[in-house]
Amino acid sequence: MCGRARCTLRVDDVPRACHLNPHRPLRSVDTHRYRPAYNVSPGSNLPVIRRDNGTNSQGVAIHCMKWGLIPSFTNKTEKPDHYKMFNARSESVTEKASFRRLVPGSRCLVAVEGFYEWKKDGAKKQPYYIHFKDGRPMVFAALYDSWKNVEGEVLYTFTILTTSSSSALAWLHDRMPVILGNTGSTEEWLDGSSSSKFSTVLKPYEEPDLIWYPVTSAMNKPSYDGPECIREIQLKTEEMKPISSFFSKKVCNSDESKPQVTNASRPPMHATPALTLKVEPDTEGNTVDQQPLVDGSNEDVKSNVAQAQLANQGAYQFQLKRDYEQFSAEDKSSVETNHPHSSPAKKKGNLGGSGAGSGQKSLFSYFGKG
């Protein structure tokens, strides 16, 4: 399709852009309504070339018309909608009532410098500017009609014909405007007989001189205009990761799913039976029982370690008992010499070193009898 275009041509340049013979009679109609723009949309006034319906059959007219066809049979009281028929499929123009009556005598040429097409990527649309490599204007095949409103004003409008996309542009869109790339095709469309099928001109443009590049998405709005509309931009080559990727399920292999026990985190081994660790259910709802930390092949090591620990513990308790007995004997001798009539309760209190009324715990509270 073609819904936006660049047309900054001067009115005087349009006949030459359409490959017209400079010797053909030419007259202008309403050209004062034309406003050059980089972002032309349906409803805008553009200069088109049509055959002059006057007495001179060889004459042509450069006529400023609104883009977006309003058929002549439209109700006079209806508000014109130029977005309804700004394109017409070339494959069916001889079949649909809105267009077939126009083919015999209401064909015209539209000259622009380029057009825009959008590449859809989900909800996002990236515009591209398409033009000839050498910068020359391109000519579209079009049909025009006239409609009179309730006030009696006659409005001339046109629609641009489209065809299937060329092989080079198929990645961008499935339709493209019918481009008349040489003098022969423009003359055939403009001056061909009413019985012609025009099959040789209503086809995709397959020449390699058609190029394109991405432009700012600001020109998505019809009100945005200026040279910035056709300025090439650089697209990001790396796609941003969606936020959902940070919350996606992590898939682990069978080795990684098992907790790893290192020497630093291994608990001390005792003479008790080997423990079995049980972890929380995994993402599939299964409970995984871990193997014992000490297997049967290490029973000898476990026994030796347990015996060594018991021996060390017994030696420590024996030495502690001897130290306590020696300390108790010396303390008893000292107390009997200085306080021959003290009660055992006071002796027990003096062991704290703060007197009988200190309230502190004695050594007897920490060590029982051996």
JSON list of N, CA, C and O in Angstrom, two decimals, residues 248-297:
[
{"chain": "A", "resi": 248, "resn": "SER", "atom": "N", "xyz": [12.13, -16.04, 34.56]},
{"chain": "A", "resi": 248, "resn": "SER", "atom": "CA", "xyz": [11.87, -17.31, 33.91]},
{"chain": "A", "resi": 248, "resn": "SER", "atom": "C", "xyz": [12.40, -18.46, 34.76]},
{"chain": "A", "resi": 248, "resn": "SER", "atom": "O", "xyz": [13.31, -18.30, 35.57]},
{"chain": "A", "resi": 249, "resn": "LYS", "atom": "N", "xyz": [11.82, -19.63, 34.57]},
{"chain": "A", "resi": 249, "resn": "LYS", "atom": "CA", "xyz": [12.20, -20.82, 35.33]},
{"chain": "A", "resi": 249, "resn": "LYS", "atom": "C", "xyz": [13.59, -21.27, 34.95]},
{"chain": "A", "resi": 249, "resn": "LYS", "atom": "O", "xyz": [13.91, -21.38, 33.77]},
{"chain": "A", "resi": 250, "resn": "LYS", "atom": "N", "xyz": [14.42, -21.51, 35.94]},
{"chain": "A", "resi": 250, "resn": "LYS", "atom": "CA", "xyz": [15.78, -21.97, 35.70]},
{"chain": "A", "resi": 250, "resn": "LYS", "atom": "C", "xyz": [15.81, -23.48, 35.59]},
{"chain": "A", "resi": 250, "resn": "LYS", "atom": "O", "xyz": [15.32, -24.18, 36.46]},
{"chain": "A", "resi": 251, "resn": "VAL", "atom": "N", "xyz": [16.35, -23.98, 34.49]},
{"chain": "A", "resi": 251, "resn": "VAL", "atom": "CA", "xyz": [16.42, -25.41, 34.27]},
{"chain": "A", "resi": 251, "resn": "VAL", "atom": "C", "xyz": [17.81, -25.90, 34.59]},
{"chain": "A", "resi": 251, "resn": "VAL", "atom": "O", "xyz": [18.79, -25.40, 34.03]},
{"chain": "A", "resi": 252, "resn": "CYS", "atom": "N", "xyz": [17.94, -26.85, 35.48]},
{"chain": "A", "resi": 252, "resn": "CYS", "atom": "CA", "xyz": [19.24, -27.39, 35.89]},
{"chain": "A", "resi": 252, "resn": "CYS", "atom": "C", "xyz": [19.32, -28.84, 35.48]},
{"chain": "A", "resi": 252, "resn": "CYS", "atom": "O", "xyz": [18.32, -29.55, 35.41]},
{"chain": "A", "resi": 253, "resn": "ASN", "atom": "N", "xyz": [20.56, -29.31, 35.24]},
{"chain": "A", "resi": 253, "resn": "ASN", "atom": "CA", "xyz": [20.73, -30.72, 34.93]},
{"chain": "A", "resi": 253, "resn": "ASN", "atom": "C", "xyz": [20.77, -31.54, 36.21]},
{"chain": "A", "resi": 253, "resn": "ASN", "atom": "O", "xyz": [20.75, -31.01, 37.31]},
{"chain": "A", "resi": 254, "resn": "SER", "atom": "N", "xyz": [20.84, -32.86, 36.05]},
{"chain": "A", "resi": 254, "resn": "SER", "atom": "CA", "xyz": [20.72, -33.73, 37.21]},
{"chain": "A", "resi": 254, "resn": "SER", "atom": "C", "xyz": [21.87, -33.56, 38.19]},
{"chain": "A", "resi": 254, "resn": "SER", "atom": "O", "xyz": [21.70, -33.70, 39.39]},
{"chain": "A", "resi": 255, "resn": "ASP", "atom": "N", "xyz": [23.08, -33.23, 37.68]},
{"chain": "A", "resi": 255, "resn": "ASP", "atom": "CA", "xyz": [24.22, -33.05, 38.56]},
{"chain": "A", "resi": 255, "resn": "ASP", "atom": "C", "xyz": [24.10, -31.77, 39.37]},
{"chain": "A", "resi": 255, "resn": "ASP", "atom": "O", "xyz": [24.46, -31.71, 40.53]},
{"chain": "A", "resi": 256, "resn": "GLU", "atom": "N", "xyz": [23.61, -30.70, 38.73]},
{"chain": "A", "resi": 256, "resn": "GLU", "atom": "CA", "xyz": [23.52, -29.42, 39.40]},
{"chain": "A", "resi": 256, "resn": "GLU", "atom": "C", "xyz": [22.39, -29.37, 40.41]},
{"chain": "A", "resi": 256, "resn": "GLU", "atom": "O", "xyz": [22.37, -28.55, 41.30]},
{"chain": "A", "resi": 257, "resn": "SER", "atom": "N", "xyz": [21.39, -30.25, 40.24]},
{"chain": "A", "resi": 257, "resn": "SER", "atom": "CA", "xyz": [20.24, -30.22, 41.13]},
{"chain": "A", "resi": 257, "resn": "SER", "atom": "C", "xyz": [20.53, -30.80, 42.50]},
{"chain": "A", "resi": 257, "resn": "SER", "atom": "O", "xyz": [19.76, -30.64, 43.42]},
{"chain": "A", "resi": 258, "resn": "LYS", "atom": "N", "xyz": [21.67, -31.52, 42.64]},
{"chain": "A", "resi": 258, "resn": "LYS", "atom": "CA", "xyz": [22.02, -32.11, 43.92]},
{"chain": "A", "resi": 258, "resn": "LYS", "atom": "C", "xyz": [22.91, -31.16, 44.70]},
{"chain": "A", "resi": 258, "resn": "LYS", "atom": "O", "xyz": [23.88, -30.64, 44.17]},
{"chain": "A", "resi": 259, "resn": "PRO", "atom": "N", "xyz": [22.59, -30.91, 46.01]},
{"chain": "A", "resi": 259, "resn": "PRO", "atom": "CA", "xyz": [23.46, -30.03, 46.82]},
{"chain": "A", "resi": 259, "resn": "PRO", "atom": "C", "xyz": [24.85, -30.59, 46.93]},
{"chain": "A", "resi": 259, "resn": "PRO", "atom": "O", "xyz": [25.04, -31.79, 47.13]},
{"chain": "A", "resi": 260, "resn": "GLN", "atom": "N", "xyz": [25.86, -29.75, 46.81]},
{"chain": "A", "resi": 260, "resn": "GLN", "atom": "CA", "xyz": [27.24, -30.16, 46.90]},
{"chain": "A", "resi": 260, "resn": "GLN", "atom": "C", "xyz": [27.75, -29.91, 48.32]},
{"chain": "A", "resi": 260, "resn": "GLN", "atom": "O", "xyz": [27.63, -28.79, 48.83]},
{"chain": "A", "resi": 261, "resn": "VAL", "atom": "N", "xyz": [28.34, -30.92, 48.99]},
{"chain": "A", "resi": 261, "resn": "VAL", "atom": "CA", "xyz": [28.86, -30.81, 50.35]},
{"chain": "A", "resi": 261, "resn": "VAL", "atom": "C", "xyz": [30.37, -30.78, 50.28]},
{"chain": "A", "resi": 261, "resn": "VAL", "atom": "O", "xyz": [30.98, -31.73, 49.80]},
{"chain": "A", "resi": 262, "resn": "THR", "atom": "N", "xyz": [30.97, -29.71, 50.71]},
{"chain": "A", "resi": 262, "resn": "THR", "atom": "CA", "xyz": [32.42, -29.58, 50.67]},
{"chain": "A", "resi": 262, "resn": "THR", "atom": "C", "xyz": [33.01, -29.90, 52.04]},
{"chain": "A", "resi": 262, "resn": "THR", "atom": "O", "xyz": [32.29, -30.01, 53.04]},
{"chain": "A", "resi": 263, "resn": "ASN", "atom": "N", "xyz": [34.34, -30.02, 52.12]},
{"chain": "A", "resi": 263, "resn": "ASN", "atom": "CA", "xyz": [35.00, -30.31, 53.38]},
{"chain": "A", "resi": 263, "resn": "ASN", "atom": "C", "xyz": [34.79, -29.21, 54.38]},
{"chain": "A", "resi": 263, "resn": "ASN", "atom": "O", "xyz": [34.70, -29.42, 55.58]},
{"chain": "A", "resi": 264, "resn": "ALA", "atom": "N", "xyz": [34.73, -27.93, 53.88]},
{"chain": "A", "resi": 264, "resn": "ALA", "atom": "CA", "xyz": [34.60, -26.79, 54.78]},
{"chain": "A", "resi": 264, "resn": "ALA", "atom": "C", "xyz": [33.25, -26.79, 55.47]},
{"chain": "A", "resi": 264, "resn": "ALA", "atom": "O", "xyz": [33.11, -26.34, 56.60]},
{"chain": "A", "resi": 265, "resn": "SER", "atom": "N", "xyz": [32.22, -27.26, 54.78]},
{"chain": "A", "resi": 265, "resn": "SER", "atom": "CA", "xyz": [30.87, -27.22, 55.36]},
{"chain": "A", "resi": 265, "resn": "SER", "atom": "C", "xyz": [30.42, -28.56, 55.93]},
{"chain": "A", "resi": 265, "resn": "SER", "atom": "O", "xyz": [29.31, -28.67, 56.42]},
{"chain": "A", "resi": 266, "resn": "ARG", "atom": "N", "xyz": [31.29, -29.62, 55.87]},
{"chain": "A", "resi": 266, "resn": "ARG", "atom": "CA", "xyz": [30.90, -30.96, 56.35]},
{"chain": "A", "resi": 266, "resn": "ARG", "atom": "C", "xyz": [30.86, -30.96, 57.88]},
{"chain": "A", "resi": 266, "resn": "ARG", "atom": "O", "xyz": [31.82, -30.57, 58.52]},
{"chain": "A", "resi": 267, "resn": "PRO", "atom": "N", "xyz": [29.76, -31.38, 58.50]},
{"chain": "A", "resi": 267, "resn": "PRO", "atom": "CA", "xyz": [29.69, -31.41, 59.97]},
{"chain": "A", "resi": 267, "resn": "PRO", "atom": "C", "xyz": [30.58, -32.51, 60.53]},
{"chain": "A", "resi": 267, "resn": "PRO", "atom": "O", "xyz": [30.91, -33.47, 59.84]},
{"chain": "A", "resi": 268, "resn": "PRO", "atom": "N", "xyz": [31.01, -32.38, 61.81]},
{"chain": "A", "resi": 268, "resn": "PRO", "atom": "CA", "xyz": [31.87, -33.42, 62.41]},
{"chain": "A", "resi": 268, "resn": "PRO", "atom": "C", "xyz": [31.14, -34.74, 62.48]},
{"chain": "A", "resi": 268, "resn": "PRO", "atom": "O", "xyz": [29.93, -34.80, 62.75]},
{"chain": "A", "resi": 269, "resn": "MET", "atom": "N", "xyz": [31.89, -35.82, 62.27]},
{"chain": "A", "resi": 269, "resn": "MET", "atom": "CA", "xyz": [31.30, -37.15, 62.26]},
{"chain": "A", "resi": 269, "resn": "MET", "atom": "C", "xyz": [31.30, -37.71, 63.67]},
{"chain": "A", "resi": 269, "resn": "MET", "atom": "O", "xyz": [32.29, -37.58, 64.42]},
{"chain": "A", "resi": 270, "resn": "HIS", "atom": "N", "xyz": [30.18, -38.34, 64.09]},
{"chain": "A", "resi": 270, "resn": "HIS", "atom": "CA", "xyz": [30.05, -38.95, 65.40]},
{"chain": "A", "resi": 270, "resn": "HIS", "atom": "C", "xyz": [29.81, -40.45, 65.23]},
{"chain": "A", "resi": 270, "resn": "HIS", "atom": "O", "xyz": [29.65, -40.96, 64.12]},
{"chain": "A", "resi": 271, "resn": "ALA", "atom": "N", "xyz": [29.69, -41.10, 66.35]},
{"chain": "A", "resi": 271, "resn": "ALA", "atom": "CA", "xyz": [29.47, -42.54, 66.31]},
{"chain": "A", "resi": 271, "resn": "ALA", "atom": "C", "xyz": [28.02, -42.90, 66.05]},
{"chain": "A", "resi": 271, "resn": "ALA", "atom": "O", "xyz": [27.65, -44.05, 66.11]},
{"chain": "A", "resi": 272, "resn": "THR", "atom": "N", "xyz": [27.17, -41.86, 65.82]},
{"chain": "A", "resi": 272, "resn": "THR", "atom": "CA", "xyz": [25.76, -42.11, 65.55]},
{"chain": "A", "resi": 272, "resn": "THR", "atom": "C", "xyz": [25.59, -42.54, 64.11]},
{"chain": "A", "resi": 272, "resn": "THR", "atom": "O", "xyz": [26.44, -42.30, 63.28]},
{"chain": "A", "resi": 273, "resn": "PRO", "atom": "N", "xyz": [24.45, -43.18, 63.79]},
{"chain": "A", "resi": 273, "resn": "PRO", "atom": "CA", "xyz": [24.22, -43.60, 62.39]},
{"chain": "A", "resi": 273, "resn": "PRO", "atom": "C", "xyz": [24.25, -42.41, 61.45]},
{"chain": "A", "resi": 273, "resn": "PRO", "atom": "O", "xyz": [23.95, -41.29, 61.83]},
{"chain": "A", "resi": 274, "resn": "ALA", "atom": "N", "xyz": [24.63, -42.70, 60.19]},
{"chain": "A", "resi": 274, "resn": "ALA", "atom": "CA", "xyz": [24.75, -41.62, 59.19]},
{"chain": "A", "resi": 274, "resn": "ALA", "atom": "C", "xyz": [23.40, -40.96, 58.98]},
{"chain": "A", "resi": 274, "resn": "ALA", "atom": "O", "xyz": [22.36, -41.61, 58.94]},
{"chain": "A", "resi": 275, "resn": "LEU", "atom": "N", "xyz": [23.42, -39.63, 58.84]},
{"chain": "A", "resi": 275, "resn": "LEU", "atom": "CA", "xyz": [22.20, -38.86, 58.67]},
{"chain": "A", "resi": 275, "resn": "LEU", "atom": "C", "xyz": [21.81, -38.80, 57.20]},
{"chain": "A", "resi": 275, "resn": "LEU", "atom": "O", "xyz": [22.66, -38.83, 56.33]},
{"chain": "A", "resi": 276, "resn": "THR", "atom": "N", "xyz": [20.51, -38.67, 56.95]},
{"chain": "A", "resi": 276, "resn": "THR", "atom": "CA", "xyz": [19.98, -38.47, 55.59]},
{"chain": "A", "resi": 276, "resn": "THR", "atom": "C", "xyz": [19.39, -37.08, 55.49]},
{"chain": "A", "resi": 276, "resn": "THR", "atom": "O", "xyz": [18.53, -36.72, 56.29]},
{"chain": "A", "resi": 277, "resn": "LEU", "atom": "N", "xyz": [19.88, -36.26, 54.58]},
{"chain": "A", "resi": 277, "resn": "LEU", "atom": "CA", "xyz": [19.38, -34.90, 54.39]},
{"chain": "A", "resi": 277, "resn": "LEU", "atom": "C", "xyz": [18.17, -34.93, 53.49]},
{"chain": "A", "resi": 277, "resn": "LEU", "atom": "O", "xyz": [18.15, -35.61, 52.49]},
{"chain": "A", "resi": 278, "resn": "LYS", "atom": "N", "xyz": [17.18, -34.11, 53.84]},
{"chain": "A", "resi": 278, "resn": "LYS", "atom": "CA", "xyz": [15.97, -34.01, 53.03]},
{"chain": "A", "resi": 278, "resn": "LYS", "atom": "C", "xyz": [15.76, -32.56, 52.66]},
{"chain": "A", "resi": 278, "resn": "LYS", "atom": "O", "xyz": [15.71, -31.70, 53.52]},
{"chain": "A", "resi": 279, "resn": "VAL", "atom": "N", "xyz": [15.68, -32.28, 51.34]},
{"chain": "A", "resi": 279, "resn": "VAL", "atom": "CA", "xyz": [15.57, -30.90, 50.87]},
{"chain": "A", "resi": 279, "resn": "VAL", "atom": "C", "xyz": [14.11, -30.61, 50.54]},
{"chain": "A", "resi": 279, "resn": "VAL", "atom": "O", "xyz": [13.28, -31.49, 50.45]},
{"chain": "A", "resi": 280, "resn": "GLU", "atom": "N", "xyz": [13.84, -29.30, 50.31]},
{"chain": "A", "resi": 280, "resn": "GLU", "atom": "CA", "xyz": [12.49, -28.88, 49.96]},
{"chain": "A", "resi": 280, "resn": "GLU", "atom": "C", "xyz": [12.10, -29.45, 48.60]},
{"chain": "A", "resi": 280, "resn": "GLU", "atom": "O", "xyz": [12.95, -29.73, 47.75]},
{"chain": "A", "resi": 281, "resn": "PRO", "atom": "N", "xyz": [10.79, -29.60, 48.32]},
{"chain": "A", "resi": 281, "resn": "PRO", "atom": "CA", "xyz": [10.35, -30.09, 46.99]},
{"chain": "A", "resi": 281, "resn": "PRO", "atom": "C", "xyz": [10.88, -29.20, 45.89]},
{"chain": "A", "resi": 281, "resn": "PRO", "atom": "O", "xyz": [10.95, -27.99, 46.04]},
{"chain": "A", "resi": 282, "resn": "ASP", "atom": "N", "xyz": [11.29, -29.82, 44.75]},
{"chain": "A", "resi": 282, "resn": "ASP", "atom": "CA", "xyz": [11.77, -29.03, 43.62]},
{"chain": "A", "resi": 282, "resn": "ASP", "atom": "C", "xyz": [10.60, -28.47, 42.84]},
{"chain": "A", "resi": 282, "resn": "ASP", "atom": "O", "xyz": [9.45, -28.58, 43.22]},
{"chain": "A", "resi": 283, "resn": "THR", "atom": "N", "xyz": [10.88, -27.81, 41.67]},
{"chain": "A", "resi": 283, "resn": "THR", "atom": "CA", "xyz": [9.85, -27.14, 40.92]},
{"chain": "A", "resi": 283, "resn": "THR", "atom": "C", "xyz": [8.83, -28.08, 40.32]},
{"chain": "A", "resi": 283, "resn": "THR", "atom": "O", "xyz": [7.74, -27.66, 39.95]},
{"chain": "A", "resi": 284, "resn": "GLU", "atom": "N", "xyz": [9.13, -29.35, 40.22]},
{"chain": "A", "resi": 284, "resn": "GLU", "atom": "CA", "xyz": [8.19, -30.33, 39.68]},
{"chain": "A", "resi": 284, "resn": "GLU", "atom": "C", "xyz": [7.35, -30.98, 40.76]},
{"chain": "A", "resi": 284, "resn": "GLU", "atom": "O", "xyz": [6.53, -31.85, 40.50]},
{"chain": "A", "resi": 285, "resn": "GLY", "atom": "N", "xyz": [7.57, -30.58, 42.05]},
{"chain": "A", "resi": 285, "resn": "GLY", "atom": "CA", "xyz": [6.78, -31.14, 43.14]},
{"chain": "A", "resi": 285, "resn": "GLY", "atom": "C", "xyz": [7.34, -32.43, 43.69]},
{"chain": "A", "resi": 285, "resn": "GLY", "atom": "O", "xyz": [6.68, -33.14, 44.46]},
{"chain": "A", "resi": 286, "resn": "ASN", "atom": "N", "xyz": [8.60, -32.80, 43.36]},
{"chain": "A", "resi": 286, "resn": "ASN", "atom": "CA", "xyz": [9.21, -34.04, 43.82]},
{"chain": "A", "resi": 286, "resn": "ASN", "atom": "C", "xyz": [10.15, -33.76, 44.98]},
{"chain": "A", "resi": 286, "resn": "ASN", "atom": "O", "xyz": [10.84, -32.74, 45.00]},
{"chain": "A", "resi": 287, "resn": "THR", "atom": "N", "xyz": [10.22, -34.66, 45.95]},
{"chain": "A", "resi": 287, "resn": "THR", "atom": "CA", "xyz": [11.12, -34.52, 47.08]},
{"chain": "A", "resi": 287, "resn": "THR", "atom": "C", "xyz": [12.35, -35.38, 46.84]},
{"chain": "A", "resi": 287, "resn": "THR", "atom": "O", "xyz": [12.23, -36.55, 46.51]},
{"chain": "A", "resi": 288, "resn": "VAL", "atom": "N", "xyz": [13.51, -34.79, 47.02]},
{"chain": "A", "resi": 288, "resn": "VAL", "atom": "CA", "xyz": [14.75, -35.49, 46.73]},
{"chain": "A", "resi": 288, "resn": "VAL", "atom": "C", "xyz": [15.43, -35.85, 48.03]},
{"chain": "A", "resi": 288, "resn": "VAL", "atom": "O", "xyz": [15.74, -34.95, 48.83]},
{"chain": "A", "resi": 289, "resn": "ASP", "atom": "N", "xyz": [15.68, -37.10, 48.29]},
{"chain": "A", "resi": 289, "resn": "ASP", "atom": "CA", "xyz": [16.43, -37.56, 49.48]},
{"chain": "A", "resi": 289, "resn": "ASP", "atom": "C", "xyz": [17.89, -37.67, 49.10]},
{"chain": "A", "resi": 289, "resn": "ASP", "atom": "O", "xyz": [18.24, -38.33, 48.12]},
{"chain": "A", "resi": 290, "resn": "GLN", "atom": "N", "xyz": [18.74, -37.05, 49.90]},
{"chain": "A", "resi": 290, "resn": "GLN", "atom": "CA", "xyz": [20.16, -37.07, 49.62]},
{"chain": "A", "resi": 290, "resn": "GLN", "atom": "C", "xyz": [20.78, -38.33, 50.23]},
{"chain": "A", "resi": 290, "resn": "GLN", "atom": "O", "xyz": [20.28, -38.89, 51.22]},
{"chain": "A", "resi": 291, "resn": "GLN", "atom": "N", "xyz": [21.87, -38.76, 49.67]},
{"chain": "A", "resi": 291, "resn": "GLN", "atom": "CA", "xyz": [22.59, -39.93, 50.15]},
{"chain": "A", "resi": 291, "resn": "GLN", "atom": "C", "xyz": [23.27, -39.61, 51.48]},
{"chain": "A", "resi": 291, "resn": "GLN", "atom": "O", "xyz": [23.59, -38.45, 51.76]},
{"chain": "A", "resi": 292, "resn": "PRO", "atom": "N", "xyz": [23.52, -40.60, 52.33]},
{"chain": "A", "resi": 292, "resn": "PRO", "atom": "CA", "xyz": [24.21, -40.35, 53.60]},
{"chain": "A", "resi": 292, "resn": "PRO", "atom": "C", "xyz": [25.55, -39.70, 53.35]},
{"chain": "A", "resi": 292, "resn": "PRO", "atom": "O", "xyz": [26.22, -39.97, 52.36]},
{"chain": "A", "resi": 293, "resn": "LEU", "atom": "N", "xyz": [25.92, -38.82, 54.30]},
{"chain": "A", "resi": 293, "resn": "LEU", "atom": "CA", "xyz": [27.19, -38.12, 54.14]},
{"chain": "A", "resi": 293, "resn": "LEU", "atom": "C", "xyz": [28.35, -39.09, 54.27]},
{"chain": "A", "resi": 293, "resn": "LEU", "atom": "O", "xyz": [29.41, -38.87, 53.69]},
{"chain": "A", "resi": 294, "resn": "VAL", "atom": "N", "xyz": [28.20, -40.16, 55.04]},
{"chain": "A", "resi": 294, "resn": "VAL", "atom": "CA", "xyz": [29.25, -41.15, 55.22]},
{"chain": "A", "resi": 294, "resn": "VAL", "atom": "C", "xyz": [28.70, -42.48, 54.76]},
{"chain": "A", "resi": 294, "resn": "VAL", "atom": "O", "xyz": [27.73, -42.99, 55.33]},
{"chain": "A", "resi": 295, "resn": "ASP", "atom": "N", "xyz": [29.23, -43.06, 53.74]},
{"chain": "A", "resi": 295, "resn": "ASP", "atom": "CA", "xyz": [28.71, -44.32, 53.24]},
{"chain": "A", "resi": 295, "resn": "ASP", "atom": "C", "xyz": [29.41, -45.50, 53.91]},
{"chain": "A", "resi": 295, "resn": "ASP", "atom": "O", "xyz": [30.31, -45.34, 54.74]},
{"chain": "A", "resi": 296, "resn": "GLY", "atom": "N", "xyz": [29.00, -46.71, 53.51]},
{"chain": "A", "resi": 296, "resn": "GLY", "atom": "CA", "xyz": [29.54, -47.91, 54.15]},
{"chain": "A", "resi": 296, "resn": "GLY", "atom": "C", "xyz": [31.02, -48.10, 53.93]},
{"chain": "A", "resi": 296, "resn": "GLY", "atom": "O", "xyz": [31.69, -48.74, 54.73]},
{"chain": "A", "resi": 297, "resn": "SER", "atom": "N", "xyz": [31.54, -47.58, 52.88]},
{"chain": "A", "resi": 297, "resn": "SER", "atom": "CA", "xyz": [32.96, -47.78, 52.58]},
{"chain": "A", "resi": 297, "resn": "SER", "atom": "C", "xyz": [33.86, -47.02, 53.54]},
{"chain": "A", "resi": 297, "resn": "SER", "atom": "O", "xyz": [35.05, -47.26, 53.58]}
]
